[in-house]
């Protein structure tokens, strides 16, 4: 069965510091991995994806994520956090080979960046 | 980029009434759309998979007669909450895949 774990409910970081939001996954076959961001009372916005290719994926707003197959992880990172990055972040996985199938979401990590 | 539009953004209704939420893919055709429900500070719970021209596939525990889904065209799926009750109050989000998912803005439903 597919599943995603985001071990931290909350991540706090000072503006200008690097940030990491952790995600591990469990899936049969090759995974399609995604990160989304949600602002209050809004839908989810796509940040980045890993389908195949380079393990380091660059996405929107300066975010990047590294696919680590041996550790089954896909941590989201940003070298220098902004206050405006404060939001709820979701990691998601879709079983490989299915481009239209459902996503399995982690429980979300609330990122707070303080000035 | 691809856009999914969800309407309304928020709605308040009385107990016992029905509410329809629309999800439109604006610049692409979506044979499959997904409906999620989100409780405060929680993850998204998949309610059902909406397939154009056929019946929706509901997740276990989701009442089919309570949450009616219609996907009559390749650009429109609707979710109707029938005989709404206060416990149906929630944030409902739709998505379509292209192949990664694009989400609507969400609908905040409050049943009073």
Coordinates of N, CA and C in Angstrom, one line a residue:
Chain A
X1 N 0.8 -1.2 0.0 CA 0.0 0.0 0.0 C 0.9 1.2 0.0
X2 N 0.3 2.3 -0.6 CA 1.1 3.5 -0.7 C 0.9 4.3 0.6
X3 N 1.9 5.0 1.0 CA 1.8 5.9 2.2 C 2.9 6.9 2.2
X4 N 2.6 8.0 2.9 CA 3.6 9.1 3.0 C 3.6 9.5 4.5
X5 N 4.8 9.7 5.0 CA 5.0 10.2 6.3 C 5.7 11.5 6.4
X6 N 5.1 12.5 7.1 CA 5.7 13.7 7.3 C 5.9 13.8 8.9
X7 N 7.1 13.5 9.4 CA 7.2 13.3 10.8 C 7.1 14.5 11.7
X8 N 7.1 15.7 11.0 CA 7.1 16.9 11.8 C 5.7 17.6 11.5
X9 N 5.0 17.9 12.6 CA 3.8 18.7 12.4 C 4.1 20.1 12.2
X10 N 5.2 20.6 12.8 CA 5.6 22.0 12.8 C 7.1 22.1 12.6
X11 N 7.4 23.1 11.7 CA 8.8 23.4 11.5 C 8.9 24.9 11.7
X12 N 9.8 25.4 12.5 CA 10.0 26.8 12.7 C 11.5 27.2 12.4
X13 N 11.6 28.3 11.6 CA 12.9 28.7 11.2 C 13.0 30.2 11.1
X14 N 14.1 30.7 11.3 CA 14.3 32.2 11.2 C 14.5 32.6 9.7
X15 N 14.0 33.7 9.4 CA 14.2 34.2 8.0 C 15.6 34.3 7.6
X16 N 16.0 33.8 6.4 CA 17.3 33.8 6.0 C 18.1 32.5 6.2
X17 N 17.5 31.7 7.1 CA 18.1 30.4 7.4 C 17.6 29.4 6.4
X18 N 18.4 28.3 6.3 CA 17.9 27.2 5.4 C 16.8 26.4 6.1
X19 N 15.9 25.9 5.3 CA 14.8 25.1 5.9 C 14.7 23.7 5.2
X20 N 14.3 22.8 6.0 CA 14.0 21.4 5.5 C 12.7 20.9 6.1
X21 N 11.9 20.4 5.2 CA 10.6 19.8 5.6 C 10.7 18.3 5.1
X22 N 10.6 17.4 6.1 CA 10.9 16.0 5.8 C 9.7 15.2 5.3
X23 N 10.0 14.2 4.4 CA 9.0 13.4 3.9 C 9.6 12.0 3.6
X24 N 9.0 10.9 4.0 CA 9.4 9.6 3.6 C 8.2 8.9 3.0
X25 N 8.4 7.9 2.2 CA 7.3 7.3 1.5 C 7.4 5.8 1.5
X26 N 6.3 5.2 1.2 CA 6.3 3.7 0.9 C 5.4 3.5 -0.2
X27 N 5.9 2.8 -1.3 CA 5.1 2.6 -2.5 C 5.7 1.4 -3.2
X28 N 4.8 0.7 -3.8 CA 5.3 -0.5 -4.6 C 5.6 0.1 -6.0
X29 N 6.7 -0.3 -6.5 CA 7.2 0.2 -7.8 C 7.9 1.5 -7.7
X30 N 8.1 2.1 -8.8 CA 8.7 3.4 -8.8 C 7.7 4.5 -8.4
X31 N 8.2 5.4 -7.6 CA 7.2 6.5 -7.1 C 7.2 7.7 -8.0
X32 N 6.1 8.3 -8.0 CA 6.0 9.7 -8.5 C 5.8 10.5 -7.2
X33 N 6.7 11.5 -7.0 CA 6.6 12.2 -5.7 C 6.4 13.7 -5.9
X34 N 5.6 14.3 -5.0 CA 5.2 15.7 -5.2 C 5.3 16.5 -3.9
X35 N 5.5 17.8 -4.0 CA 5.3 18.7 -2.9 C 4.3 19.7 -3.3
X36 N 3.4 20.0 -2.3 CA 2.4 21.1 -2.5 C 2.4 22.0 -1.3
X37 N 2.0 23.2 -1.5 CA 1.9 24.2 -0.5 C 0.4 24.7 -0.4
X38 N 0.0 24.9 0.8 CA -1.4 25.4 1.0 C -1.4 26.6 1.9
X39 N -2.0 27.7 1.5 CA -2.2 28.9 2.3 C -3.6 28.8 2.9
X40 N -3.8 29.5 4.0 CA -5.1 29.4 4.7 C -6.3 29.6 3.7
X41 N -7.3 28.7 3.9 CA -8.5 28.7 3.1 C -8.3 28.7 1.6
X42 N -7.2 28.1 1.1 CA -6.9 28.0 -0.3 C -6.7 26.5 -0.7
X43 N -6.8 26.3 -2.0 CA -6.4 25.0 -2.4 C -4.9 24.8 -2.4
X44 N -4.5 23.6 -2.9 CA -3.1 23.3 -2.9 C -2.4 23.8 -4.1
X45 N -1.2 24.3 -4.0 CA -0.4 24.8 -5.1 C 0.8 23.8 -5.3
X46 N 1.0 23.5 -6.6 CA 2.0 22.6 -6.9 C 3.4 23.3 -6.8
X47 N 4.3 22.6 -6.1 CA 5.7 23.2 -5.9 C 6.7 22.5 -6.9
X48 N 6.7 21.2 -6.8 CA 7.7 20.4 -7.6 C 7.3 18.9 -7.6
X49 N 8.0 18.2 -8.5 CA 7.7 16.8 -8.6 C 9.0 16.0 -8.9
X50 N 9.0 14.8 -8.6 CA 10.1 13.9 -9.1 C 9.4 12.7 -9.8
X51 N 9.7 12.5 -11.0 CA 9.2 11.4 -11.8 C 10.4 10.5 -12.1
X52 N 11.4 11.0 -12.7 CA 12.6 10.2 -13.0 C 13.7 11.2 -13.3
X53 N 14.9 10.7 -13.4 CA 16.0 11.6 -13.8 C 16.8 12.0 -12.5
X54 N 17.3 13.3 -12.6 CA 18.1 13.8 -11.5 C 17.4 13.7 -10.1
X55 N 18.2 13.3 -9.1 CA 17.6 13.2 -7.8 C 17.3 14.5 -7.2
X56 N 18.0 15.5 -7.6 CA 17.7 16.9 -7.0 C 16.7 17.6 -8.0
X57 N 15.6 17.9 -7.5 CA 14.6 18.6 -8.3 C 14.4 20.0 -7.8
X58 N 14.3 20.9 -8.8 CA 14.1 22.3 -8.4 C 12.7 22.7 -8.8
X59 N 12.1 23.5 -7.9 CA 10.7 23.8 -8.2 C 10.4 25.3 -8.0
X60 N 9.2 25.6 -7.7 CA 8.8 27.0 -7.6 C 9.3 27.7 -6.3
X61 N 9.4 29.0 -6.4 CA 9.7 29.9 -5.2 C 11.0 29.5 -4.6
X62 N 12.0 28.9 -5.3 CA 13.3 28.6 -4.8 C 13.4 27.3 -4.0
X63 N 12.3 26.6 -4.0 CA 12.3 25.3 -3.3 C 13.0 24.2 -4.2
X64 N 13.5 23.2 -3.5 CA 14.1 22.1 -4.1 C 13.8 20.9 -3.2
X65 N 14.0 19.7 -3.8 CA 13.8 18.5 -3.1 C 14.7 17.4 -3.6
X66 N 15.2 16.6 -2.7 CA 16.1 15.5 -3.1 C 15.5 14.2 -2.9
X67 N 15.4 13.4 -4.0 CA 14.9 12.1 -4.0 C 16.0 11.1 -3.5
X68 N 15.8 10.4 -2.5 CA 16.8 9.4 -2.0 C 16.1 8.0 -1.9
X69 N 16.4 7.2 -2.9 CA 15.7 5.9 -3.1 C 16.1 5.0 -1.9
X70 N 17.3 5.0 -1.5 CA 17.7 4.0 -0.4 C 17.1 4.4 0.9
X71 N 16.8 5.7 1.1 CA 16.2 6.1 2.4 C 14.7 6.3 2.2
X72 N 14.2 6.1 1.0 CA 12.8 6.4 0.6 C 12.4 7.7 1.1
X73 N 13.2 8.7 0.8 CA 12.8 10.1 1.3 C 12.8 11.1 0.2
X74 N 12.1 12.1 0.4 CA 11.9 13.2 -0.6 C 11.8 14.5 0.2
X75 N 12.8 14.9 0.9 CA 12.8 16.1 1.8 C 12.8 17.4 0.9
X76 N 12.0 18.3 1.4 CA 11.8 19.6 0.7 C 12.8 20.6 1.4
X77 N 13.5 21.4 0.6 CA 14.5 22.3 1.1 C 14.5 23.6 0.5
X78 N 15.0 24.6 1.2 CA 15.2 25.9 0.6 C 16.4 26.6 1.3
X79 N 17.3 27.1 0.6 CA 18.6 27.6 1.2 C 18.3 28.8 2.1
X80 N 17.4 29.6 1.8 CA 17.2 30.8 2.6 C 15.7 31.1 2.7
X81 N 15.1 30.9 3.9 CA 13.7 31.0 4.1 C 13.2 32.4 4.1
X82 N 12.0 32.6 3.7 CA 11.3 33.9 3.7 C 10.1 33.8 4.6
X83 N 9.7 34.9 5.2 CA 8.5 35.0 6.0 C 7.3 34.5 5.2
X84 N 7.3 34.9 3.9 CA 6.2 34.5 3.0 C 6.1 33.0 2.7
X85 N 7.1 32.3 3.1 CA 7.1 30.8 2.9 C 6.2 30.1 4.0
X86 N 5.8 30.9 5.0 CA 5.0 30.3 6.1 C 3.7 29.8 5.5
X87 N 3.5 28.5 5.6 CA 2.3 27.9 5.1 C 2.3 26.4 5.5
X88 N 1.3 25.7 5.0 CA 1.2 24.2 5.2 C 1.7 23.5 4.0
X89 N 2.6 22.6 4.2 CA 3.2 21.8 3.1 C 2.9 20.4 3.2
X90 N 2.5 19.9 2.0 CA 2.1 18.5 1.9 C 3.0 17.8 0.9
X91 N 3.5 16.6 1.3 CA 4.2 15.7 0.5 C 3.2 14.7 -0.1
X92 N 3.3 14.2 -1.3 CA 2.4 13.3 -1.9 C 3.1 12.3 -2.8
X93 N 2.5 11.1 -2.9 CA 3.1 10.1 -3.7 C 2.0 9.4 -4.6
X94 N 2.4 9.1 -5.8 CA 1.5 8.3 -6.7 C 2.3 7.2 -7.2
X95 N 1.7 6.0 -7.3 CA 2.4 4.8 -7.7 C 2.9 5.0 -9.1
X96 N 4.1 4.6 -9.4 CA 4.7 4.8 -10.7 C 4.0 4.1 -11.8
X97 N 3.9 4.7 -12.9 CA 3.2 4.1 -14.1 C 1.8 4.6 -14.2
X98 N 1.3 5.3 -13.2 CA 0.0 5.8 -13.2 C 0.0 7.3 -13.2
X99 N -0.2 7.9 -14.3 CA -0.1 9.4 -14.4 C -1.4 10.1 -14.0
X100 N -2.4 9.4 -13.9 CA -3.7 10.0 -13.6 C -4.3 9.5 -12.3
X101 N -3.6 8.6 -11.6 CA -4.2 8.0 -10.4 C -4.2 8.9 -9.2
X102 N -4.8 8.5 -8.2 CA -4.9 9.3 -7.0 C -3.6 9.5 -6.3
X103 N -3.5 10.6 -5.6 CA -2.4 10.9 -4.8 C -2.6 10.5 -3.3
X104 N -1.5 10.1 -2.7 CA -1.6 9.8 -1.2 C -0.8 10.9 -0.5
X105 N -1.4 11.5 0.4 CA -0.8 12.7 1.0 C -0.3 12.4 2.4
X106 N 0.8 13.1 2.8 CA 1.2 13.1 4.2 C 0.2 14.0 5.0
X107 N 0.4 14.0 6.2 CA -0.5 14.8 7.1 C -0.3 16.3 7.1
X108 N 0.8 16.7 6.5 CA 1.1 18.1 6.4 C 2.1 18.6 7.4
X109 N 2.9 19.5 7.1 CA 3.8 20.2 8.0 C 3.6 21.7 8.0
X110 N 3.3 22.3 9.1 CA 3.1 23.7 9.2 C 4.5 24.4 9.3
X111 N 4.9 25.1 8.3 CA 6.1 25.9 8.3 C 5.9 27.3 8.8
X112 N 6.6 27.7 9.8 CA 6.6 29.1 10.2 C 8.0 29.7 10.2
X113 N 8.0 30.8 9.4 CA 9.3 31.5 9.3 C 9.1 32.8 10.0
X114 N 9.9 33.1 11.0 CA 9.8 34.3 11.7 C 10.8 35.3 11.3
X115 N 10.5 36.6 11.4 CA 11.4 37.7 10.9 C 12.7 37.7 11.7
Chain B
X1 N -0.3 28.0 -17.3 CA -0.4 26.7 -16.8 C -1.9 26.2 -16.7
X2 N -2.0 24.9 -16.4 CA -3.4 24.4 -16.2 C -4.0 25.0 -15.0
X3 N -5.3 25.3 -15.1 CA -6.1 25.9 -14.0 C -7.3 25.1 -13.8
X4 N -7.5 24.9 -12.5 CA -8.8 24.2 -12.0 C -9.5 25.3 -11.2
X5 N -10.7 25.5 -11.6 CA -11.5 26.6 -10.9 C -12.6 25.9 -10.1
X6 N -12.8 26.3 -8.9 CA -13.8 25.7 -8.0 C -14.7 26.8 -7.5
X7 N -16.0 26.5 -7.5 CA -17.0 27.6 -7.1 C -18.1 26.9 -6.4
X8 N -18.6 27.5 -5.3 CA -18.1 28.8 -4.7 C -16.9 28.6 -3.8
X9 N -16.4 29.7 -3.4 CA -15.2 29.7 -2.5 C -15.7 29.4 -1.1
X10 N -16.9 29.9 -0.8 CA -17.4 29.7 0.5 C -19.0 29.7 0.4
X11 N -19.6 29.0 1.3 CA -21.1 28.9 1.3 C -21.6 28.6 2.7
X12 N -22.6 29.3 3.1 CA -23.3 29.0 4.3 C -24.7 28.6 4.0
X13 N -25.1 27.5 4.5 CA -26.5 27.0 4.2 C -27.1 26.5 5.5
X14 N -28.4 26.3 5.4 CA -29.2 25.8 6.6 C -29.2 24.3 6.6
X15 N -29.3 23.7 7.8 CA -29.4 22.3 7.9 C -30.6 21.8 7.1
X16 N -30.4 20.7 6.4 CA -31.4 20.1 5.6 C -31.5 20.5 4.1
X17 N -30.7 21.6 3.8 CA -30.7 22.0 2.4 C -29.5 21.3 1.7
X18 N -29.5 21.4 0.4 CA -28.4 20.9 -0.4 C -27.6 21.9 -1.0
X19 N -26.3 21.6 -1.2 CA -25.3 22.6 -1.7 C -24.6 21.9 -2.8
X20 N -24.4 22.6 -3.9 CA -23.7 22.1 -5.1 C -22.3 22.9 -5.2
X21 N -21.3 22.1 -5.4 CA -19.9 22.7 -5.6 C -19.5 22.3 -7.0
X22 N -19.0 23.3 -7.7 CA -18.5 23.0 -9.1 C -17.0 23.0 -9.2
X23 N -16.5 22.1 -10.0 CA -15.1 22.1 -10.3 C -14.9 22.0 -11.8
X24 N -14.2 23.0 -12.3 CA -14.0 23.1 -13.7 C -12.5 23.1 -14.1
X25 N -12.2 22.4 -15.1 CA -10.8 22.5 -15.7 C -10.9 23.5 -16.8
X26 N -10.1 24.6 -16.7 CA -10.3 25.7 -17.6 C -9.6 25.6 -18.9
X27 N -8.5 25.0 -19.0 CA -7.8 24.9 -20.3 C -7.3 23.5 -20.6
X28 N -8.0 22.5 -20.1 CA -7.6 21.2 -20.5 C -8.8 20.3 -20.2
X29 N -8.8 19.1 -20.7 CA -9.9 18.2 -20.5 C -9.5 17.2 -19.4
X30 N -10.4 17.0 -18.5 CA -10.1 16.1 -17.3 C -11.0 15.0 -17.3
X31 N -10.5 13.8 -17.7 CA -11.4 12.6 -17.7 C -11.6 12.2 -16.2
X32 N -10.7 12.5 -15.4 CA -10.8 12.1 -14.0 C -10.5 13.3 -13.1
X33 N -11.4 13.5 -12.1 CA -11.2 14.5 -11.1 C -11.4 13.8 -9.7
X34 N -10.8 14.5 -8.8 CA -10.9 13.9 -7.4 C -11.5 15.0 -6.5
X35 N -12.2 14.4 -5.5 CA -12.8 15.3 -4.5 C -12.3 14.9 -3.1
X36 N -11.8 16.0 -2.4 CA -11.2 15.8 -1.1 C -12.0 16.6 -0.1
X37 N -11.8 16.1 1.1 CA -12.4 16.9 2.3 C -11.2 17.1 3.2
X38 N -11.2 18.3 3.8 CA -10.1 18.6 4.7 C -10.6 19.2 6.0
X39 N -10.3 18.6 7.1 CA -10.6 19.2 8.4 C -9.5 20.1 8.9
X40 N -9.8 21.0 9.8 CA -8.8 22.0 10.2 C -7.5 21.3 10.6
X41 N -6.4 21.8 10.1 CA -5.1 21.4 10.4 C -4.9 19.9 10.2
X42 N -5.6 19.4 9.2 CA -5.4 18.0 8.9 C -5.1 17.8 7.4
X43 N -4.8 16.6 7.0 CA -4.5 16.4 5.6 C -5.8 16.2 4.8
X44 N -5.6 16.0 3.5 CA -6.7 15.9 2.7 C -7.2 14.4 2.7
X45 N -8.5 14.2 2.8 CA -9.1 12.9 2.8 C -9.8 12.7 1.5
X46 N -9.4 11.8 0.7 CA -10.0 11.5 -0.6 C -11.4 11.0 -0.3
X47 N -12.4 11.7 -1.0 CA -13.8 11.2 -0.8 C -14.2 10.3 -2.0
X48 N -13.8 10.8 -3.2 CA -14.3 10.0 -4.4 C -13.5 10.4 -5.6
X49 N -13.5 9.5 -6.5 CA -12.9 9.7 -7.8 C -14.0 9.9 -8.8
X50 N -14.0 11.0 -9.5 CA -15.0 11.3 -10.5 C -14.6 11.0 -11.9
X51 N -15.3 10.2 -12.6 CA -14.9 9.8 -14.0 C -16.0 10.3 -14.9
X52 N -15.5 11.0 -16.0 CA -16.4 11.5 -17.0 C -17.2 10.5 -17.6
X53 N -18.5 10.6 -17.6 CA -19.4 9.7 -18.3 C -19.7 8.5 -17.6
X54 N -19.2 8.3 -16.4 CA -19.5 7.1 -15.6 C -19.7 7.4 -14.1
X55 N -20.1 6.4 -13.4 CA -20.3 6.7 -11.9 C -19.0 7.0 -11.2
X56 N -19.1 7.8 -10.2 CA -18.0 8.0 -9.4 C -17.6 6.8 -8.5
X57 N -16.3 6.8 -8.1 CA -15.9 5.7 -7.2 C -15.6 6.4 -5.9
X58 N -16.4 5.9 -4.9 CA -16.3 6.5 -3.6 C -15.3 5.7 -2.7
X59 N -14.7 6.4 -1.8 CA -13.8 5.8 -0.8 C -14.7 5.2 0.3
X60 N -14.1 4.2 0.9 CA -14.8 3.5 2.0 C -15.2 4.5 3.1
X61 N -16.4 4.4 3.5 CA -16.9 5.3 4.6 C -17.6 6.5 4.1
X62 N -17.5 6.8 2.8 CA -18.1 8.0 2.2 C -19.5 7.7 1.7
X63 N -20.5 8.4 2.2 CA -21.9 8.0 1.8 C -22.2 8.5 0.4
X64 N -22.5 7.6 -0.5 CA -22.8 8.0 -1.9 C -24.0 8.8 -2.0
X65 N -25.0 8.5 -1.2 CA -26.3 9.3 -1.4 C -26.2 10.7 -0.7
X66 N -25.2 10.8 0.1 CA -25.0 12.1 0.8 C -24.2 13.0 -0.1
X67 N -23.2 12.5 -0.7 CA -22.3 13.3 -1.5 C -22.4 12.8 -2.9
X68 N -23.3 13.5 -3.7 CA -23.5 13.1 -5.1 C -22.5 13.8 -6.0
X69 N -21.9 13.0 -6.8 CA -20.9 13.5 -7.8 C -21.4 13.2 -9.2
X70 N -21.3 14.3 -10.0 CA -21.6 14.2 -11.4 C -20.5 14.7 -12.2
X71 N -20.1 14.0 -13.2 CA -19.0 14.4 -14.1 C -19.5 14.3 -15.5
X72 N -20.4 15.2 -15.9 CA -21.1 15.1 -17.2 C -20.3 15.5 -18.4
X73 N -19.2 16.3 -18.2 CA -18.4 16.7 -19.3 C -16.9 16.6 -18.9
X74 N -16.1 16.8 -19.9 CA -14.6 16.7 -19.7 C -14.1 17.9 -18.9
X75 N -14.9 18.9 -18.7 CA -14.4 20.0 -18.0 C -15.1 20.4 -16.7
X76 N -16.1 19.6 -16.4 CA -16.9 19.9 -15.2 C -17.3 18.7 -14.4
X77 N -17.0 18.8 -13.1 CA -17.4 17.8 -12.1 C -18.1 18.6 -11.0
X78 N -19.2 18.0 -10.5 CA -19.9 18.7 -9.4 C -20.1 17.8 -8.2
X79 N -20.0 18.3 -7.0 CA -20.3 17.6 -5.8 C -21.4 18.3 -5.1
X80 N -22.5 17.5 -4.9 CA -23.7 18.0 -4.2 C -23.8 17.4 -2.8
X81 N -23.7 18.2 -1.8 CA -23.9 17.7 -0.4 C -25.4 17.8 -0.2
X82 N -26.0 16.7 0.0 CA -27.5 16.6 0.1 C -27.9 16.6 1.6
X83 N -29.0 17.3 1.9 CA -29.5 17.3 3.3 C -28.4 17.6 4.2
X84 N -27.7 18.7 4.0 CA -26.5 19.0 4.8 C -26.8 19.2 6.3
X85 N -25.9 18.8 7.1 CA -25.9 18.9 8.5 C -24.7 19.6 9.0
X86 N -24.7 20.1 10.2 CA -23.5 20.8 10.7 C -22.2 20.0 10.7
X87 N -22.3 18.7 10.8 CA -21.1 17.9 10.7 C -20.5 17.8 9.3
X88 N -21.3 18.2 8.3 CA -20.7 18.3 7.0 C -19.9 19.5 6.7
X89 N -19.9 20.4 7.7 CA -19.1 21.6 7.6 C -17.7 21.3 7.4
X90 N -17.0 21.8 6.4 CA -15.6 21.4 6.1 C -15.1 22.2 5.0
X91 N -13.9 21.9 4.6 CA -13.3 22.5 3.4 C -13.2 21.4 2.4
X92 N -13.8 21.6 1.2 CA -13.8 20.7 0.1 C -13.0 21.2 -1.0
X93 N -12.1 20.3 -1.5 CA -11.2 20.6 -2.6 C -11.3 19.6 -3.7
X94 N -11.3 20.1 -4.9 CA -11.3 19.2 -6.1 C -9.9 19.3 -6.8
X95 N -9.6 18.3 -7.5 CA -8.3 18.3 -8.3 C -8.5 17.5 -9.6
X96 N -7.6 17.9 -10.5 CA -7.5 17.1 -11.8 C -6.1 16.9 -12.1
X97 N -5.7 15.9 -12.8 CA -4.3 15.5 -13.0 C -3.9 15.8 -14.5
X98 N -2.6 16.2 -14.6 CA -2.2 16.5 -15.9 C -0.7 16.3 -16.3
X99 N 0.1 15.4 -15.8 CA -0.3 14.3 -14.9 C -0.2 14.6 -13.4
X100 N 0.5 15.7 -13.0 CA 0.4 15.9 -11.6 C -0.9 16.7 -11.3
X101 N -1.2 16.7 -10.1 CA -2.6 17.3 -9.8 C -2.6 18.8 -9.7
X102 N -3.6 19.4 -10.2 CA -3.9 20.8 -10.0 C -5.2 20.9 -9.2
X103 N -5.1 21.8 -8.3 CA -6.2 21.8 -7.3 C -7.1 23.1 -7.5
X104 N -8.4 22.9 -7.2 CA -9.2 24.1 -7.1 C -8.9 24.9 -5.9
X105 N -9.5 26.0 -5.8 CA -9.2 26.9 -4.7 C -9.8 26.5 -3.4
X106 N -10.7 25.5 -3.4 CA -11.4 25.0 -2.3 C -12.7 25.7 -2.0
X107 N -13.6 25.0 -1.3 CA -14.9 25.6 -0.9 C -15.1 25.4 0.6
X108 N -15.3 26.5 1.3 CA -15.5 26.4 2.8 C -17.0 26.3 2.9
X109 N -17.5 25.1 3.4 CA -18.9 24.9 3.6 C -19.2 25.0 5.1
X110 N -20.2 25.9 5.4 CA -20.6 26.0 6.8 C -22.1 25.7 6.9
X111 N -22.5 24.7 7.6 CA -23.9 24.4 7.7 C -24.4 24.8 9.1
X112 N -25.4 25.6 9.1 CA -25.9 26.2 10.4 C -27.3 25.7 10.7

